[in-house]
């Protein structure tokens, strides 16, 4: 992309940078005319994704997900609790999404990001999705039950955004799903009071050979794994996986979440009008 | 058409709609919108001078405050605020009054299903009442997927809780009565075929979602008709009220 009158290498670079900051929309549109984006990706390509399981050693399940520069760390801690009376054989999952100030210059300690509670709610909707008649969510809460009516697992899922560079929901969902895949239930056994306590490592001996209650189940079973993709729509162009810069100048954002059987979990679009069918099929 | 809904409606029948504008006399614009038992108040204050930080001063800014019927403000309210804000930003002409803030306060009076569409409709009517310049109006509808795989419109709370999946859809209002007859549509799809906002909950196959879109779009024409009629009722001494009963 040649800027206006570049004379000499250094001055032409300054021109491009200045143009990018002063007229961001025109800068991106000139790229779109050539069907390319400032970082060299074609319009439909997502950024490189990496996933690392077991990033937090002290947690029962954890994952670090990176899509381009956006980084999210998810960790799950399990605790034993008594289930509610209405659903005595179901466990519970609490999802929390945090955006600490490290992630972006617009987030400050006293001023939380506007988008944080929204992403948090979207995540908990996608992961939990309680349905009475037919269960079609990611996790069956009955899997989290230990002793029906007396004890069940409570999973605390915390997701920390370490770097916010666009496509926050995608990365957060990826890290949450990976953390659940990596999750191993801790061993528990009944102690003398009749309560379940978590034991570390193999418990032999102890008090007259109390057996671990859940020896058979070590990993959580995921029914269907959701995947999501965020795109921005600008005039006639659909850009997949926008960076923070692209998100801030293009008004319309669409997030599509599909599960492993290619059913639509969520089609989230707050924003301006769009041509329906061509974009929806994508 | 099986009539197997709890209140005897058919699949495509909406609950009775009522819209009243000008209910609050201190607010610059206000409206009440009710769909069946769900009722929402919206009030508009603005444009006021000044903007929030980090907002573009060349455009007007919209601020939404969502007040639930009971309880503290939590994450669901913040999500509703964000959805409302982005939806209304796309229908307002933001460049007419730059560097100003318009506040829209939404108060939930009763929640009996399809709360977000009701709130969007109320906010839209309140914006018209306040005289904020708009590109076009927004009509919102809730479509949910019943057990048999067919789409039912405007569910009540019980139906919403029991359904596998539902979608809140917002369309621009149709221009059918305003556009001249015989105007050819060139390749571009008409504006009313666009979707302003779509929020779905629950898992559904893609074809069912597309069916929800079709149904929603068909009903949005009726809703825009109702909206247009209620806007046209001019009674200087009393607040304009309109009630609408749909039959399939």
Short mmCIF file of C-alpha atoms in Angstrom, two decimals:
data_model
loop_
_atom_site.label_atom_id
_atom_site.label_comp_id
_atom_site.label_asym_id
_atom_site.label_seq_id
_atom_site.Cartn_x
_atom_site.Cartn_y
_atom_site.Cartn_z
CA UNK A 1 0.00 0.00 0.00
CA UNK A 2 1.80 3.13 -1.09
CA UNK A 3 1.07 6.27 0.91
CA UNK A 4 0.72 9.72 -0.60
CA UNK A 5 4.17 11.14 -1.36
CA UNK A 6 6.74 8.95 0.31
CA UNK A 7 10.19 10.33 -0.13
CA UNK A 8 12.72 8.15 1.52
CA UNK A 9 12.05 5.06 3.56
CA UNK A 10 11.68 6.61 7.00
CA UNK A 11 9.41 9.43 5.97
CA UNK A 12 7.15 7.07 3.99
CA UNK A 13 6.78 4.85 7.04
CA UNK A 14 5.81 7.80 9.17
CA UNK A 15 3.22 8.75 6.60
CA UNK A 16 1.61 5.31 6.70
CA UNK A 17 1.48 5.31 10.47
CA UNK A 18 0.09 8.79 10.63
CA UNK A 19 -2.49 7.96 7.99
CA UNK A 20 -3.45 4.86 9.95
CA UNK A 21 -4.09 6.83 13.10
CA UNK A 22 -5.70 9.86 11.56
CA UNK A 23 -7.96 8.18 9.05
CA UNK A 24 -8.36 4.61 10.25
CA UNK A 25 -11.47 3.91 8.20
CA UNK A 26 -9.91 5.00 4.91
CA UNK A 27 -6.75 3.10 5.76
CA UNK A 28 -8.69 -0.12 6.23
CA UNK A 29 -10.92 0.46 3.24
CA UNK A 30 -7.96 0.83 0.94
CA UNK A 31 -6.83 -2.56 2.16
CA UNK A 32 -10.28 -4.06 1.70
CA UNK A 33 -10.33 -2.99 -1.94
CA UNK A 34 -7.43 -5.35 -2.46
CA UNK A 35 -9.15 -8.05 -0.37
CA UNK A 36 -6.49 -7.99 2.25
CA UNK A 37 -6.10 -6.64 5.76
CA UNK A 38 -3.34 -4.54 7.32
CA UNK A 39 -1.72 -7.57 8.93
CA UNK A 40 -1.61 -9.42 5.63
CA UNK A 41 -4.46 -11.83 6.20
CA UNK A 42 -7.08 -12.45 3.53
CA UNK A 43 -10.57 -11.43 4.56
CA UNK A 44 -11.78 -14.82 5.66
CA UNK A 45 -8.81 -16.07 7.60
CA UNK A 46 -8.63 -16.19 11.36
CA UNK A 47 -5.44 -15.48 13.23
CA UNK A 48 -3.10 -18.20 14.45
CA UNK A 49 -4.51 -19.99 17.44
CA UNK A 50 -2.52 -21.72 20.13
CA UNK A 51 -3.76 -23.60 23.12
CA UNK A 52 -1.81 -24.79 26.16
CA UNK A 53 -3.45 -27.12 28.66
CA UNK A 54 -2.49 -27.23 32.28
CA UNK A 55 -1.13 -23.72 32.45
CA UNK A 56 -2.05 -23.32 36.13
CA UNK A 57 -0.58 -26.15 38.16
CA UNK A 58 -2.64 -25.60 41.29
CA UNK A 59 -6.00 -25.67 39.53
CA UNK A 60 -7.94 -28.81 38.75
CA UNK A 61 -8.19 -27.86 35.11
CA UNK A 62 -6.73 -24.96 33.21
CA UNK A 63 -5.88 -23.73 29.77
CA UNK A 64 -4.24 -20.77 28.11
CA UNK A 65 -5.65 -19.82 24.74
CA UNK A 66 -4.23 -17.34 22.28
CA UNK A 67 -5.89 -16.16 19.10
CA UNK A 68 -3.35 -13.84 17.51
CA UNK A 69 -2.49 -11.51 20.37
CA UNK A 70 -5.65 -12.01 22.40
CA UNK A 71 -4.75 -14.14 25.40
CA UNK A 72 -7.09 -15.74 27.91
CA UNK A 73 -6.29 -17.91 30.87
CA UNK A 74 -9.03 -20.17 32.20
CA UNK A 75 -8.83 -22.18 35.40
CA UNK A 76 -11.29 -24.43 37.17
CA UNK A 77 -11.38 -25.16 40.86
CA UNK A 78 -13.65 -27.86 42.19
CA UNK A 79 -15.35 -27.83 45.54
CA UNK A 80 -17.81 -30.17 47.18
CA UNK A 81 -21.15 -28.70 48.05
CA UNK A 82 -24.65 -29.87 48.92
CA UNK A 83 -26.98 -29.73 45.96
CA UNK A 84 -30.24 -27.80 45.99
CA UNK A 85 -33.49 -29.46 46.88
CA UNK A 86 -35.02 -28.91 43.43
CA UNK A 87 -32.21 -30.69 41.65
CA UNK A 88 -30.61 -33.11 44.07
CA UNK A 89 -28.49 -34.88 41.51
CA UNK A 90 -27.02 -31.94 39.70
CA UNK A 91 -23.86 -30.01 40.34
CA UNK A 92 -23.22 -26.38 39.69
CA UNK A 93 -20.87 -24.27 37.59
CA UNK A 94 -20.04 -20.65 38.33
CA UNK A 95 -18.50 -18.72 35.45
CA UNK A 96 -16.57 -15.50 36.06
CA UNK A 97 -14.87 -13.45 33.40
CA UNK A 98 -12.35 -10.84 34.48
CA UNK A 99 -10.69 -8.13 32.48
CA UNK A 100 -7.82 -6.84 34.60
CA UNK A 101 -6.14 -3.58 33.58
CA UNK A 102 -3.22 -5.51 32.10
CA UNK A 103 -5.27 -6.45 29.09
CA UNK A 104 -5.95 -3.12 27.48
CA UNK A 105 -5.20 0.57 27.87
CA UNK A 106 -8.88 1.41 28.11
CA UNK A 107 -9.38 -0.65 31.26
CA UNK A 108 -8.31 1.01 34.51
CA UNK A 109 -8.60 -0.24 38.08
CA UNK A 110 -11.48 2.04 38.93
CA UNK A 111 -13.19 1.76 35.60
CA UNK A 112 -14.05 -1.79 34.51
CA UNK A 113 -14.53 -2.49 30.83
CA UNK A 114 -18.07 -2.25 29.55
CA UNK A 115 -17.73 -5.38 27.57
CA UNK A 116 -16.67 -7.60 30.50
CA UNK A 117 -20.09 -8.39 32.03
CA UNK A 118 -21.52 -8.93 28.56
CA UNK A 119 -18.90 -11.49 27.58
CA UNK A 120 -19.30 -13.07 31.00
CA UNK A 121 -23.02 -13.47 30.55
CA UNK A 122 -22.63 -14.80 27.01
CA UNK A 123 -20.12 -17.34 28.25
CA UNK A 124 -22.30 -18.57 31.06
CA UNK A 125 -25.23 -18.84 28.67
CA UNK A 126 -23.21 -20.90 26.25
CA UNK A 127 -21.72 -23.19 28.85
CA UNK A 128 -24.68 -23.70 31.10
CA UNK A 129 -27.83 -23.46 29.04
CA UNK A 130 -30.31 -25.08 31.36
CA UNK A 131 -33.16 -26.69 29.53
CA UNK A 132 -35.83 -28.68 31.22
CA UNK A 133 -37.04 -31.01 28.52
CA UNK A 134 -34.08 -31.97 26.42
CA UNK A 135 -30.61 -31.16 27.50
CA UNK A 136 -28.46 -29.85 24.73
CA UNK A 137 -25.75 -28.05 26.58
CA UNK A 138 -22.08 -28.63 26.76
CA UNK A 139 -22.01 -30.25 30.14
CA UNK A 140 -24.60 -32.38 31.80
CA UNK A 141 -24.83 -31.16 35.35
CA UNK A 142 -25.72 -34.66 36.46
CA UNK A 143 -22.14 -35.61 35.69
CA UNK A 144 -21.12 -33.35 38.50
CA UNK A 145 -23.06 -35.24 41.09
CA UNK A 146 -21.30 -37.35 43.70
CA UNK A 147 -23.85 -38.70 46.11
CA UNK A 148 -27.38 -37.94 45.05
CA UNK A 149 -28.98 -35.46 47.37
CA UNK A 150 -25.98 -35.12 49.62
CA UNK A 151 -22.94 -34.00 47.71
CA UNK A 152 -22.15 -32.60 44.32
CA UNK A 153 -19.32 -30.75 42.67
CA UNK A 154 -19.26 -27.02 42.39
CA UNK A 155 -16.95 -25.89 39.60
CA UNK A 156 -15.62 -22.36 39.73
CA UNK A 157 -14.49 -21.32 36.29
CA UNK A 158 -12.44 -18.15 36.20
CA UNK A 159 -11.28 -16.64 32.96
CA UNK A 160 -8.73 -13.87 32.97
CA UNK A 161 -8.14 -11.77 29.93
CA UNK A 162 -4.42 -11.07 29.71
CA UNK A 163 -4.42 -9.26 26.40
CA UNK A 164 -7.45 -7.87 24.65
CA UNK A 165 -6.90 -7.62 20.92
CA UNK A 166 -10.31 -8.34 19.44
CA UNK A 167 -12.42 -11.52 19.36
CA UNK A 168 -12.64 -11.73 23.13
CA UNK A 169 -15.58 -14.10 23.24
CA UNK A 170 -13.95 -16.58 20.86
CA UNK A 171 -10.78 -16.83 22.88
CA UNK A 172 -12.63 -16.97 26.17
CA UNK A 173 -14.86 -19.80 24.96
CA UNK A 174 -11.88 -21.68 23.58
CA UNK A 175 -9.99 -21.43 26.85
CA UNK A 176 -13.06 -22.41 28.89
CA UNK A 177 -13.73 -25.48 26.76
CA UNK A 178 -10.09 -26.48 26.89
CA UNK A 179 -10.02 -26.09 30.66
CA UNK A 180 -13.05 -28.35 30.94
CA UNK A 181 -11.39 -30.89 28.68
CA UNK A 182 -8.32 -30.82 30.86
CA UNK A 183 -10.30 -31.03 34.08
CA UNK A 184 -9.60 -33.98 36.35
CA UNK A 185 -11.79 -34.50 39.34
CA UNK A 186 -9.90 -34.58 42.61
CA UNK A 187 -10.28 -37.71 44.69
CA UNK A 188 -12.67 -37.51 47.58
CA UNK A 189 -13.49 -39.84 50.40
CA UNK A 190 -15.90 -39.93 53.29
CA UNK A 191 -14.42 -38.93 56.55
CA UNK A 192 -15.68 -39.82 59.99
CA UNK A 193 -18.35 -37.15 60.13
CA UNK A 194 -19.93 -38.56 57.02
CA UNK A 195 -18.79 -35.64 54.95
CA UNK A 196 -16.81 -35.83 51.77
CA UNK A 197 -13.35 -34.37 51.88
CA UNK A 198 -10.87 -33.96 49.14
CA UNK A 199 -7.79 -36.07 49.47
CA UNK A 200 -4.61 -35.51 47.59
CA UNK A 201 -2.93 -38.39 45.85
CA UNK A 202 -3.89 -41.99 46.51
CA UNK A 203 -5.51 -42.58 49.85
CA UNK A 204 -4.71 -45.97 51.18
CA UNK A 205 -4.87 -46.76 54.84
CA UNK A 206 -5.97 -43.63 56.59
CA UNK A 207 -9.01 -44.46 58.65
CA UNK A 208 -9.75 -48.12 58.30
CA UNK A 209 -9.66 -48.20 54.49
CA UNK A 210 -12.19 -45.58 53.46
CA UNK A 211 -12.58 -45.84 49.74
CA UNK A 212 -12.66 -42.84 47.48
CA UNK A 213 -16.23 -42.25 46.42
CA UNK A 214 -15.53 -41.37 42.86
CA UNK A 215 -12.64 -43.51 41.87
CA UNK A 216 -14.17 -44.42 38.54
CA UNK A 217 -14.68 -40.96 37.14
CA UNK A 218 -11.63 -38.89 36.60
CA UNK A 219 -12.49 -36.66 33.68
CA UNK A 220 -15.54 -34.68 32.76
CA UNK A 221 -17.57 -35.78 29.81
CA UNK A 222 -18.43 -33.04 27.35
CA UNK A 223 -21.57 -33.64 25.33
CA UNK A 224 -20.82 -31.29 22.51
CA UNK A 225 -18.07 -28.78 22.12
CA UNK A 226 -19.02 -25.29 21.01
CA UNK A 227 -16.86 -23.28 18.63
CA UNK A 228 -17.31 -19.65 17.92
CA UNK A 229 -16.24 -17.15 15.31
CA UNK A 230 -16.56 -13.41 15.47
CA UNK A 231 -16.76 -11.41 12.28
CA UNK A 232 -17.24 -7.76 11.49
CA UNK A 233 -19.37 -6.60 8.61
CA UNK A 234 -18.45 -3.48 6.75
CA UNK A 235 -20.40 -2.51 3.65
CA UNK A 236 -20.13 -5.62 1.53
CA UNK A 237 -17.14 -7.14 3.24
CA UNK A 238 -17.12 -9.77 5.93
CA UNK A 239 -13.94 -9.85 7.96
CA UNK A 240 -13.30 -12.89 10.07
CA UNK A 241 -11.64 -12.61 13.46
CA UNK A 242 -11.14 -8.85 13.77
CA UNK A 243 -8.39 -7.26 15.80
CA UNK A 244 -9.21 -4.59 18.35
CA UNK A 245 -8.43 -1.86 15.84
CA UNK A 246 -10.79 -3.30 13.24
CA UNK A 247 -13.49 -3.85 15.87
CA UNK A 248 -13.36 -0.26 16.99
CA UNK A 249 -13.87 1.27 13.58
CA UNK A 250 -16.34 -1.16 12.09
CA UNK A 251 -19.69 -0.90 13.71
CA UNK A 252 -21.19 -4.29 13.18
CA UNK A 253 -19.99 -7.37 14.97
CA UNK A 254 -21.46 -10.84 14.58
CA UNK A 255 -20.58 -13.84 16.70
CA UNK A 256 -21.69 -17.26 15.58
CA UNK A 257 -21.32 -20.25 17.87
CA UNK A 258 -21.74 -23.75 16.49
CA UNK A 259 -21.47 -27.01 18.36
CA UNK A 260 -19.84 -30.20 17.19
CA UNK A 261 -22.98 -31.42 15.44
CA UNK A 262 -23.08 -28.15 13.48
CA UNK A 263 -26.14 -26.85 15.21
CA UNK A 264 -26.40 -23.17 15.91
CA UNK A 265 -25.78 -22.41 19.54
CA UNK A 266 -25.82 -18.68 19.26
CA UNK A 267 -26.04 -16.02 16.60
CA UNK A 268 -25.23 -12.81 18.36
CA UNK A 269 -25.43 -9.60 16.47
CA UNK A 270 -25.98 -6.28 18.16
CA UNK A 271 -25.68 -3.48 15.62
CA UNK A 272 -26.51 -2.07 12.21
CA UNK A 273 -28.56 -3.61 9.43
CA UNK A 274 -27.06 -6.25 7.18
CA UNK A 275 -28.09 -8.36 4.21
CA UNK A 276 -29.52 -11.40 5.83
CA UNK A 277 -28.99 -14.55 3.85
CA UNK A 278 -25.61 -14.19 2.32
CA UNK A 279 -24.02 -13.32 5.62
CA UNK A 280 -26.01 -15.79 7.64
CA UNK A 281 -24.96 -18.77 5.58
CA UNK A 282 -21.38 -17.96 6.28
CA UNK B 1 -52.80 -24.58 12.57
CA UNK B 2 -52.83 -26.38 15.87
CA UNK B 3 -53.93 -24.30 18.78
CA UNK B 4 -51.77 -25.89 21.42
CA UNK B 5 -50.40 -22.88 23.22
CA UNK B 6 -51.42 -22.30 26.79
CA UNK B 7 -53.37 -19.16 26.12
CA UNK B 8 -55.06 -20.44 23.01
CA UNK B 9 -53.07 -18.46 20.48
CA UNK B 10 -51.99 -19.87 17.15
CA UNK B 11 -48.34 -20.14 16.26
CA UNK B 12 -48.06 -16.84 14.49
CA UNK B 13 -50.34 -14.84 16.68
CA UNK B 14 -48.87 -12.05 18.75
CA UNK B 15 -50.24 -11.02 22.10
CA UNK B 16 -52.23 -7.83 22.24
CA UNK B 17 -49.96 -4.83 21.72
CA UNK B 18 -50.47 -1.46 23.35
CA UNK B 19 -48.32 1.61 22.92
CA UNK B 20 -48.71 4.89 24.76
CA UNK B 21 -46.47 7.86 24.18
CA UNK B 22 -45.92 10.91 26.32
CA UNK B 23 -46.66 9.24 29.63
CA UNK B 24 -44.02 11.15 31.61
CA UNK B 25 -44.22 14.90 31.31
CA UNK B 26 -40.74 15.78 32.64
CA UNK B 27 -38.87 13.51 30.26
CA UNK B 28 -38.10 14.74 26.77
CA UNK B 29 -39.74 11.65 25.38
CA UNK B 30 -41.39 8.65 26.93
CA UNK B 31 -43.38 5.62 25.95
CA UNK B 32 -44.98 2.55 27.40
CA UNK B 33 -45.10 -0.62 25.38
CA UNK B 34 -46.88 -3.73 26.42
CA UNK B 35 -47.18 -7.11 24.76
CA UNK B 36 -49.73 -9.14 26.64
CA UNK B 37 -48.61 -8.97 30.27
CA UNK B 38 -45.07 -7.82 29.56
CA UNK B 39 -44.87 -4.08 30.06
CA UNK B 40 -41.91 -1.75 29.75
CA UNK B 41 -41.53 1.99 30.31
CA UNK B 42 -38.93 3.93 28.38
CA UNK B 43 -37.86 7.53 28.89
CA UNK B 44 -35.50 9.60 26.79
CA UNK B 45 -33.48 12.56 28.00
CA UNK B 46 -31.42 14.38 25.47
CA UNK B 47 -29.49 15.44 23.62
CA UNK B 48 -27.44 16.73 26.52
CA UNK B 49 -24.11 18.45 26.15
CA UNK B 50 -20.96 16.54 26.86
CA UNK B 51 -19.87 13.01 26.28
CA UNK B 52 -18.42 10.12 28.16
CA UNK B 53 -14.69 9.57 27.90
CA UNK B 54 -13.25 7.58 25.03
CA UNK B 55 -16.26 8.23 22.84
CA UNK B 56 -15.99 9.74 19.40
CA UNK B 57 -16.84 13.45 19.69
CA UNK B 58 -17.88 13.68 16.06
CA UNK B 59 -20.93 11.57 16.74
CA UNK B 60 -23.71 11.68 19.27
CA UNK B 61 -23.47 9.19 22.08
CA UNK B 62 -26.27 6.99 23.36
CA UNK B 63 -26.42 5.81 26.93
CA UNK B 64 -28.86 3.18 28.11
CA UNK B 65 -29.83 2.49 31.70
CA UNK B 66 -31.83 -0.63 32.34
CA UNK B 67 -33.78 -0.86 35.55
CA UNK B 68 -35.12 -4.30 36.44
CA UNK B 69 -38.42 -4.73 38.20
CA UNK B 70 -36.82 -6.08 41.36
CA UNK B 71 -33.35 -6.83 42.56
CA UNK B 72 -29.93 -5.38 42.01
CA UNK B 73 -28.36 -4.51 38.72
CA UNK B 74 -26.20 -7.37 37.58
CA UNK B 75 -24.76 -8.93 34.47
CA UNK B 76 -28.04 -9.64 32.63
CA UNK B 77 -28.96 -5.96 32.95
CA UNK B 78 -25.57 -4.88 31.63
CA UNK B 79 -25.97 -7.20 28.68
CA UNK B 80 -29.41 -5.79 27.90
CA UNK B 81 -27.98 -2.30 28.14
CA UNK B 82 -25.26 -3.13 25.66
CA UNK B 83 -27.63 -4.76 23.21
CA UNK B 84 -30.04 -1.84 23.41
CA UNK B 85 -27.21 0.65 23.02
CA UNK B 86 -25.79 -0.91 19.88
CA UNK B 87 -29.25 -1.45 18.40
CA UNK B 88 -30.33 2.13 18.97
CA UNK B 89 -27.00 3.50 17.81
CA UNK B 90 -27.60 1.92 14.45
CA UNK B 91 -31.01 3.52 13.98
CA UNK B 92 -30.17 7.02 15.18
CA UNK B 93 -28.62 9.65 12.96
CA UNK B 94 -25.57 10.21 15.07
CA UNK B 95 -23.95 12.97 13.06
CA UNK B 96 -26.81 15.46 13.47
CA UNK B 97 -25.90 16.44 17.02
CA UNK B 98 -22.23 15.67 17.59
CA UNK B 99 -20.66 15.78 21.02
CA UNK B 100 -23.94 15.18 22.83
CA UNK B 101 -25.31 12.36 24.93
CA UNK B 102 -28.82 10.98 24.78
CA UNK B 103 -29.89 8.90 27.75
CA UNK B 104 -32.51 6.23 27.47
CA UNK B 105 -33.85 4.77 30.65
CA UNK B 106 -35.76 1.52 30.45
CA UNK B 107 -37.86 0.43 33.41
CA UNK B 108 -39.32 -3.05 33.48
CA UNK B 109 -42.82 -2.98 34.88
CA UNK B 110 -43.72 -6.59 34.31
CA UNK B 111 -41.87 -9.46 32.72
CA UNK B 112 -44.01 -12.13 31.12
CA UNK B 113 -41.74 -13.30 28.31
CA UNK B 114 -40.16 -11.49 25.34
CA UNK B 115 -38.78 -8.77 27.59
CA UNK B 116 -35.96 -7.54 25.39
CA UNK B 117 -38.08 -7.09 22.23
CA UNK B 118 -40.68 -5.22 24.28
CA UNK B 119 -37.98 -2.94 25.65
CA UNK B 120 -36.53 -2.26 22.20
CA UNK B 121 -39.96 -1.36 20.87
CA UNK B 122 -40.61 0.90 23.85
CA UNK B 123 -37.24 2.64 23.47
CA UNK B 124 -37.90 3.21 19.78
CA UNK B 125 -41.31 4.75 20.48
CA UNK B 126 -39.78 6.94 23.18
CA UNK B 127 -37.10 8.16 20.78
CA UNK B 128 -39.80 9.14 18.32
CA UNK B 129 -41.69 10.90 21.09
CA UNK B 130 -38.57 12.87 21.99
CA UNK B 131 -37.95 13.86 18.41
CA UNK B 132 -34.47 12.36 18.17
CA UNK B 133 -33.54 12.11 14.47
CA UNK B 134 -33.72 8.50 13.34
CA UNK B 135 -32.90 6.75 10.06
CA UNK B 136 -35.74 4.30 10.43
CA UNK B 137 -37.56 2.55 13.23
CA UNK B 138 -36.78 -0.80 14.73
CA UNK B 139 -39.32 -3.53 15.37
CA UNK B 140 -38.38 -6.37 17.65
CA UNK B 141 -39.88 -9.82 17.92
CA UNK B 142 -39.14 -12.98 19.84
CA UNK B 143 -39.34 -16.30 18.02
CA UNK B 144 -38.94 -19.54 19.80
CA UNK B 145 -38.59 -23.11 18.72
CA UNK B 146 -41.27 -25.39 20.05
CA UNK B 147 -40.88 -29.12 20.62
CA UNK B 148 -42.35 -30.12 17.30
CA UNK B 149 -39.68 -28.16 15.48
CA UNK B 150 -41.95 -25.33 14.43
CA UNK B 151 -41.57 -21.68 15.22
CA UNK B 152 -43.88 -19.87 17.61
CA UNK B 153 -43.93 -16.13 18.00
CA UNK B 154 -44.05 -13.89 21.04
CA UNK B 155 -43.87 -16.50 23.80
CA UNK B 156 -45.07 -15.86 27.31
CA UNK B 157 -42.70 -16.56 30.18
CA UNK B 158 -43.74 -20.17 30.67
CA UNK B 159 -43.29 -20.94 27.01
CA UNK B 160 -39.93 -19.19 26.98
CA UNK B 161 -38.65 -21.22 29.90
CA UNK B 162 -39.77 -24.50 28.46
CA UNK B 163 -38.52 -23.99 24.95
CA UNK B 164 -35.30 -25.49 23.62
CA UNK B 165 -34.15 -22.33 21.96
CA UNK B 166 -35.37 -18.86 21.18
CA UNK B 167 -34.19 -15.85 19.26
CA UNK B 168 -34.74 -12.15 19.76
CA UNK B 169 -34.77 -10.49 16.35
CA UNK B 170 -34.87 -6.82 15.50
CA UNK B 171 -35.67 -5.65 11.99
CA UNK B 172 -35.86 -2.23 10.46
CA UNK B 173 -39.45 -1.24 9.88
CA UNK B 174 -40.84 -1.83 6.43
CA UNK B 175 -41.22 1.03 4.04
CA UNK B 176 -44.03 -0.56 2.08
CA UNK B 177 -46.52 2.21 2.50
CA UNK B 178 -44.02 5.00 1.97
CA UNK B 179 -42.23 3.71 -1.11
CA UNK B 180 -43.82 4.45 -4.46
CA UNK B 181 -45.50 1.53 -6.12
CA UNK B 182 -43.67 0.05 -9.05
CA UNK B 183 -40.20 0.94 -7.91
CA UNK B 184 -37.90 -1.77 -9.19
CA UNK B 185 -35.58 -3.55 -6.83
CA UNK B 186 -32.17 -3.82 -8.42
CA UNK B 187 -29.78 -6.51 -7.14
CA UNK B 188 -29.55 -4.94 -3.72
CA UNK B 189 -32.00 -6.43 -1.26
CA UNK B 190 -34.39 -3.89 0.19
CA UNK B 191 -33.43 -2.39 3.51
CA UNK B 192 -36.14 -4.22 5.40
CA UNK B 193 -34.48 -7.54 4.66
CA UNK B 194 -31.64 -6.66 6.93
CA UNK B 195 -31.37 -7.73 10.53
CA UNK B 196 -30.43 -5.09 13.03
CA UNK B 197 -29.96 -7.38 15.98
CA UNK B 198 -30.17 -11.06 16.67
CA UNK B 199 -29.61 -12.72 20.03
CA UNK B 200 -30.21 -16.42 20.36
CA UNK B 201 -30.29 -18.70 23.38
CA UNK B 202 -30.27 -22.45 23.24
CA UNK B 203 -29.17 -24.81 20.53
CA UNK B 204 -31.05 -25.03 17.26
CA UNK B 205 -30.20 -26.31 13.79
CA UNK B 206 -29.29 -23.67 11.25
CA UNK B 207 -32.41 -24.24 9.12
CA UNK B 208 -34.61 -23.58 12.13
CA UNK B 209 -32.82 -20.33 12.72
CA UNK B 210 -33.40 -19.30 9.12
CA UNK B 211 -37.05 -20.22 9.54
CA UNK B 212 -37.26 -18.04 12.64
CA UNK B 213 -35.81 -15.22 10.58
CA UNK B 214 -38.45 -15.63 7.89
CA UNK B 215 -41.31 -15.71 10.36
CA UNK B 216 -39.91 -12.79 12.26
CA UNK B 217 -39.53 -10.77 9.10
CA UNK B 218 -43.11 -11.51 8.04
CA UNK B 219 -44.47 -10.40 11.38
CA UNK B 220 -42.27 -7.32 11.49
CA UNK B 221 -44.33 -5.90 8.65
CA UNK B 222 -47.44 -6.15 10.83
CA UNK B 223 -45.63 -4.67 13.78
CA UNK B 224 -44.40 -1.74 11.70
CA UNK B 225 -47.96 -1.16 10.54
CA UNK B 226 -49.08 -0.97 14.14
CA UNK B 227 -46.20 1.34 15.02
CA UNK B 228 -47.00 3.64 12.14
CA UNK B 229 -50.65 3.85 13.14
CA UNK B 230 -49.85 4.58 16.74
CA UNK B 231 -47.40 7.31 15.71
CA UNK B 232 -49.99 8.91 13.49
CA UNK B 233 -52.58 9.29 16.23
CA UNK B 234 -52.28 12.94 17.13
CA UNK B 235 -54.25 14.12 20.13
CA UNK B 236 -52.71 17.31 21.54
CA UNK B 237 -54.57 17.22 24.84
CA UNK B 238 -54.13 13.58 25.70
CA UNK B 239 -51.34 11.07 25.24
CA UNK B 240 -51.79 9.03 22.09
CA UNK B 241 -52.70 5.44 22.77
CA UNK B 242 -53.05 2.59 20.36
CA UNK B 243 -54.08 -0.97 20.95
CA UNK B 244 -53.71 -3.75 18.46
CA UNK B 245 -55.05 -7.27 18.40
CA UNK B 246 -53.61 -9.65 15.86
CA UNK B 247 -55.28 -12.71 14.54
CA UNK B 248 -52.75 -15.05 12.98
#
